């Protein structure tokens, strides 16, 4: 079963034929909400809204551990993480869809590992490639098949939020090699790796990042909402195409 974590602009999957919802308890506390189980074209899918179904949980307060643990526990063989991002690069415009290949983590103070406590064995996961290569390829192939252009090599800068960045911070992230910036990509990806659940991200560019293009002097929240509403349709189509190709499971 493939699991999808929906972010801003994606609090449900339109073509999901819902069978039931389940509130899962975890040793790490409560997930963001009930997990919705159902099928798309006959293939099982689990869906979880990262910010809660009423979009009330800010990025720094999401219980990433509970979310990932719950999805792993209910049998997810892959997790697709959907999120909105700001674009640092001039050629990535609002509305574009990005499948990042690398992460730089600027978050702090988040519960970012399952390996803690005195009786825990010391573990260092390999995170050279933070996203699962096969899941990424499946997403890229599905996008191509659906005729939706995607950027498939972008470095995702994970920031703490909930405030947006300063122009100088964005300049720094660009010097560091980042292409897009978002607030929820970490520690989600690392936690999935810790539980050995393949994980890939698909992001919609909601706006130019602070200080760039039409965000030179500020970012309008209203324009972000409008862009997300339109472009999440493309994300849904890509996920449905991927699932429809029978790509929801791994050997
Ligand atoms: N910065 C951080 N996160 C975001 C942005 C941004 O500009 N846009 C959407 N999510």
Short mmCIF file of C-alpha atoms in Angstrom, two decimals, residues 98-192:
data_model
loop_
_atom_site.label_atom_id
_atom_site.label_comp_id
_atom_site.label_asym_id
_atom_site.label_seq_id
_atom_site.Cartn_x
_atom_site.Cartn_y
_atom_site.Cartn_z
CA UNK A 98 9.27 19.78 -8.50
CA UNK A 99 10.52 16.33 -7.50
CA UNK A 100 13.55 17.20 -5.37
CA UNK A 101 16.60 14.94 -5.25
CA UNK A 102 18.50 16.40 -2.29
CA UNK A 103 17.85 18.14 1.02
CA UNK A 104 19.64 20.66 3.18
CA UNK A 105 18.22 20.70 6.68
CA UNK A 106 18.02 24.08 8.44
CA UNK A 107 15.33 23.04 10.93
CA UNK A 108 16.03 22.95 14.64
CA UNK A 109 14.42 21.68 17.82
CA UNK A 110 12.24 19.09 16.09
CA UNK A 111 12.04 15.49 17.27
CA UNK A 112 14.07 14.13 14.38
CA UNK A 113 14.87 10.52 15.25
CA UNK A 114 13.26 7.37 16.59
CA UNK A 115 16.61 6.42 18.08
CA UNK A 116 16.70 8.11 21.44
CA UNK A 117 16.62 7.10 25.06
CA UNK A 118 18.97 5.07 27.19
CA UNK A 119 18.01 1.64 25.90
CA UNK A 120 18.41 2.61 22.27
CA UNK A 121 21.22 1.16 20.16
CA UNK A 122 23.28 3.83 18.43
CA UNK A 123 22.24 3.92 14.76
CA UNK A 124 23.42 6.13 11.89
CA UNK A 125 21.21 5.77 8.84
CA UNK A 126 22.75 6.33 5.42
CA UNK A 127 21.19 9.52 4.05
CA UNK A 128 23.49 10.23 1.11
CA UNK A 129 20.44 10.09 -1.14
CA UNK A 130 17.59 11.27 1.08
CA UNK A 131 14.82 10.27 -1.33
CA UNK A 132 14.11 6.78 -2.61
CA UNK A 133 15.45 6.46 -6.12
CA UNK A 134 12.77 4.09 -7.41
CA UNK A 135 9.83 6.07 -6.00
CA UNK A 136 11.29 9.25 -7.53
CA UNK A 137 11.61 7.54 -10.90
CA UNK A 138 8.03 6.30 -10.67
CA UNK A 139 6.83 9.83 -9.97
CA UNK A 140 8.86 11.28 -12.84
CA UNK A 141 7.62 8.58 -15.25
CA UNK A 142 4.02 9.15 -14.14
CA UNK A 143 4.37 12.91 -14.67
CA UNK A 144 5.76 12.31 -18.16
CA UNK A 145 2.94 9.91 -18.98
CA UNK A 146 0.43 12.52 -17.79
CA UNK A 147 2.12 15.23 -19.87
CA UNK A 148 2.92 17.33 -16.81
CA UNK A 149 6.39 18.89 -16.87
CA UNK A 150 8.36 18.45 -13.66
CA UNK A 151 11.76 19.60 -12.48
CA UNK A 152 13.54 16.45 -11.36
CA UNK A 153 16.74 17.80 -9.90
CA UNK A 154 16.19 20.31 -7.15
CA UNK A 155 17.79 20.75 -3.77
CA UNK A 156 15.18 21.30 -1.07
CA UNK A 157 16.08 23.62 1.81
CA UNK A 158 14.04 22.65 4.89
CA UNK A 159 13.46 25.68 7.08
CA UNK A 160 11.99 25.93 10.54
CA UNK A 161 9.09 28.30 9.90
CA UNK A 162 6.42 29.17 10.57
CA UNK A 163 7.61 32.56 9.38
CA UNK A 164 8.79 32.93 5.81
CA UNK A 165 12.46 33.70 5.19
CA UNK A 166 14.34 36.96 4.91
CA UNK A 167 15.84 37.88 1.53
CA UNK A 168 19.33 37.41 3.01
CA UNK A 169 18.45 33.91 4.22
CA UNK A 170 17.28 33.01 0.71
CA UNK A 171 20.56 34.37 -0.71
CA UNK A 172 22.42 32.16 1.75
CA UNK A 173 20.40 29.08 0.83
CA UNK A 174 21.13 29.74 -2.83
CA UNK A 175 24.87 29.98 -2.09
CA UNK A 176 24.52 26.68 -0.25
CA UNK A 177 23.08 25.12 -3.41
CA UNK A 178 19.35 25.08 -2.63
CA UNK A 179 16.75 25.50 -5.38
CA UNK A 180 13.50 25.46 -3.41
CA UNK A 181 12.56 26.16 0.18
CA UNK A 182 9.88 24.59 2.36
CA UNK A 183 9.10 23.98 6.01
CA UNK A 184 8.03 20.33 6.23
CA UNK A 185 10.56 18.20 4.32
CA UNK A 186 12.55 17.43 7.45
CA UNK A 187 12.67 15.43 9.62
CA UNK A 188 9.99 13.53 7.67
CA UNK A 189 12.41 12.11 5.09
CA UNK A 190 14.96 11.00 7.70
CA UNK A 191 12.32 9.37 9.88
CA UNK A 192 11.01 7.35 6.92
#
